Coordinates of C-alpha atoms in Angstrom, one line a residue:
X64 CA 53.1 11.9 -33.6
X65 CA 53.8 15.5 -31.6
X66 CA 50.3 17.0 -31.8
X67 CA 51.2 19.9 -29.5
X68 CA 50.7 23.2 -30.8
X69 CA 53.6 25.5 -32.3
X70 CA 55.5 27.9 -30.0
X71 CA 54.5 31.3 -31.7
X72 CA 56.0 34.0 -29.2
X73 CA 58.5 36.1 -31.5
X74 CA 57.1 38.8 -33.1
X75 CA 59.5 40.8 -35.8
X76 CA 58.6 43.9 -37.0
X77 CA 60.8 45.3 -40.0
X78 CA 62.0 49.0 -39.3
X79 CA 62.3 51.9 -42.0
X80 CA 64.4 53.5 -39.2
X81 CA 65.9 50.8 -36.7
X82 CA 67.3 53.7 -34.3
X83 CA 64.4 55.7 -33.7
X84 CA 62.2 52.1 -33.1
X85 CA 64.8 50.9 -30.8
X86 CA 64.7 54.1 -29.0
X87 CA 61.1 54.5 -28.9
X88 CA 60.8 50.6 -27.4
X89 CA 63.3 51.5 -25.0
X90 CA 61.9 54.6 -23.9
X91 CA 59.0 52.4 -22.7
X92 CA 61.6 50.9 -20.2
X93 CA 61.1 47.2 -22.1
X94 CA 63.7 45.2 -21.1
X95 CA 66.0 45.0 -24.2
X96 CA 67.9 41.6 -24.3
X97 CA 70.3 42.1 -27.6
X98 CA 71.1 44.8 -30.1
X99 CA 73.7 44.1 -32.7
X100 CA 72.7 47.2 -35.0
X101 CA 70.8 44.7 -37.3
X102 CA 68.9 43.1 -34.8
X103 CA 67.1 44.4 -31.7
X104 CA 64.8 42.3 -29.3
X105 CA 63.0 43.3 -26.3
X106 CA 61.8 40.3 -23.7
X107 CA 58.3 41.1 -22.5
X108 CA 55.8 38.4 -20.6
X109 CA 54.8 35.9 -23.1
X110 CA 56.8 37.1 -26.3
X111 CA 60.0 38.4 -27.7
X112 CA 59.4 41.7 -29.7
X113 CA 62.2 42.0 -32.5
X114 CA 63.1 44.6 -34.9
X115 CA 64.9 44.4 -37.8
X116 CA 65.8 46.8 -40.9
X117 CA 62.8 46.5 -43.3
X118 CA 65.0 45.7 -46.3
X119 CA 67.0 43.1 -44.5
X120 CA 63.7 41.4 -43.4
X121 CA 62.2 41.7 -47.2
X122 CA 65.5 40.0 -48.4
X123 CA 65.0 37.3 -45.7
X124 CA 61.4 36.8 -46.7
X125 CA 62.2 36.7 -50.2
X126 CA 60.0 39.8 -51.0
X127 CA 59.4 43.2 -51.4
X128 CA 59.1 45.7 -48.3
X129 CA 55.5 47.1 -48.0
X130 CA 55.3 50.5 -49.0
X131 CA 53.6 51.3 -45.4
X132 CA 50.5 53.4 -47.3
X133 CA 48.8 53.7 -43.4
X134 CA 46.1 52.1 -41.9
X135 CA 45.7 49.0 -39.8
X136 CA 46.6 45.7 -40.9
X137 CA 47.3 44.1 -37.3
X138 CA 47.6 44.8 -33.8
X139 CA 49.7 43.4 -30.9
X140 CA 47.8 42.6 -28.2
X141 CA 49.0 43.7 -24.9
X142 CA 47.2 42.1 -22.0
X143 CA 47.3 44.0 -18.9
X144 CA 45.8 42.9 -15.3
X145 CA 43.3 45.7 -14.5
X146 CA 41.3 48.6 -16.4
X147 CA 43.8 51.2 -14.6
X148 CA 46.7 49.6 -16.2
X149 CA 45.3 50.2 -19.9
X150 CA 45.1 53.9 -18.7
X151 CA 48.5 53.8 -17.5
X152 CA 50.3 52.1 -20.2
X153 CA 48.4 54.4 -22.9
X154 CA 50.2 57.4 -21.3
X155 CA 53.6 55.6 -20.9
X156 CA 53.5 54.9 -24.5
X157 CA 51.9 58.2 -25.5
X158 CA 55.0 60.1 -23.5
X159 CA 57.4 57.5 -25.2
X160 CA 55.8 58.9 -29.0
X161 CA 53.2 56.4 -29.7
X162 CA 50.0 57.8 -31.4
X163 CA 47.0 57.2 -29.6
X164 CA 44.0 56.4 -32.2
X165 CA 41.4 55.1 -29.6
X166 CA 41.8 56.7 -26.0
X167 CA 41.2 54.2 -23.2
X168 CA 37.5 53.2 -23.1
X169 CA 35.0 50.6 -22.0
X170 CA 35.7 47.9 -24.5
X171 CA 33.2 47.3 -27.4
X172 CA 33.5 43.8 -28.1
X173 CA 34.2 42.2 -24.9
X174 CA 33.7 43.2 -21.0
X175 CA 36.8 45.2 -20.0
X176 CA 38.9 48.1 -21.4
X177 CA 40.9 48.8 -24.1
X178 CA 42.9 51.5 -26.2
X179 CA 44.5 51.6 -29.4
X180 CA 48.2 53.1 -30.3
X181 CA 50.7 52.9 -33.0
X182 CA 54.5 53.4 -32.7
X183 CA 56.3 55.8 -34.7
X184 CA 56.3 53.4 -37.6
X185 CA 52.7 52.7 -37.7
X186 CA 52.5 49.2 -36.0
X187 CA 49.3 49.1 -33.8
X188 CA 48.9 47.7 -30.4
X189 CA 45.7 47.1 -28.5
X190 CA 46.2 47.4 -24.7
X191 CA 43.2 45.7 -23.4
X192 CA 41.9 43.9 -19.9
X193 CA 39.1 41.7 -20.1
X194 CA 36.8 41.4 -17.2
X195 CA 36.1 37.9 -18.4
X196 CA 38.1 35.2 -16.4
X197 CA 36.4 32.1 -18.0
X198 CA 36.8 33.2 -21.8
X199 CA 38.9 31.1 -23.4
X200 CA 40.7 33.7 -25.1
X201 CA 41.8 35.2 -21.8
X202 CA 42.6 31.8 -20.4
X203 CA 45.1 31.1 -23.4
X204 CA 46.7 34.2 -23.2
X205 CA 47.5 33.9 -19.7
X206 CA 48.8 30.4 -20.3
X207 CA 50.8 31.4 -22.9
X208 CA 52.6 34.1 -20.5
X209 CA 53.0 31.3 -17.7
X210 CA 50.5 33.3 -15.4

C-alpha cells in the first residue's frame, strides 16, 4: 500500500480575461512554460501556476463559474528568503498591476514579514518570510520546493 502524501503542486486559476492575466504574470518575469491560447502555465519554485478560461474550467469541473463577488476566499502563499524580499516582490507585483491590500509589515500571526496582494482578477497572494526555521509549516514548504 502506498502511504506517501499526494503531490499537490499545480494551481489552476480560471481567468475571465486570459490574455490580461497571462500578461500580468509575464510582467512579473515568471518563467512561462506553455501557452496554447486556452492554457497558460508558469513554473515557479515548488509549483506550477496555470491559467485557463473560467468557462472552460467550469465545464471541466462540471459546475458553474463563480460570479466573483469579491472578497478573499483563499491565498496563494509565496514564501521568500528574507524580509527585504517581501518588500521587493510586493513592489514588483504592484508595478505589474497587482492591488496591494496589506502593505509589507511585521507579521501578525508568526515571526516574520508579510504582505497581501491580488492579481487583476482578484486572486489573492500572501508574500511571506518567516523567521521560524524550526516551524513545521516553514520546513514543509522548503522541502516541497526542494530547498
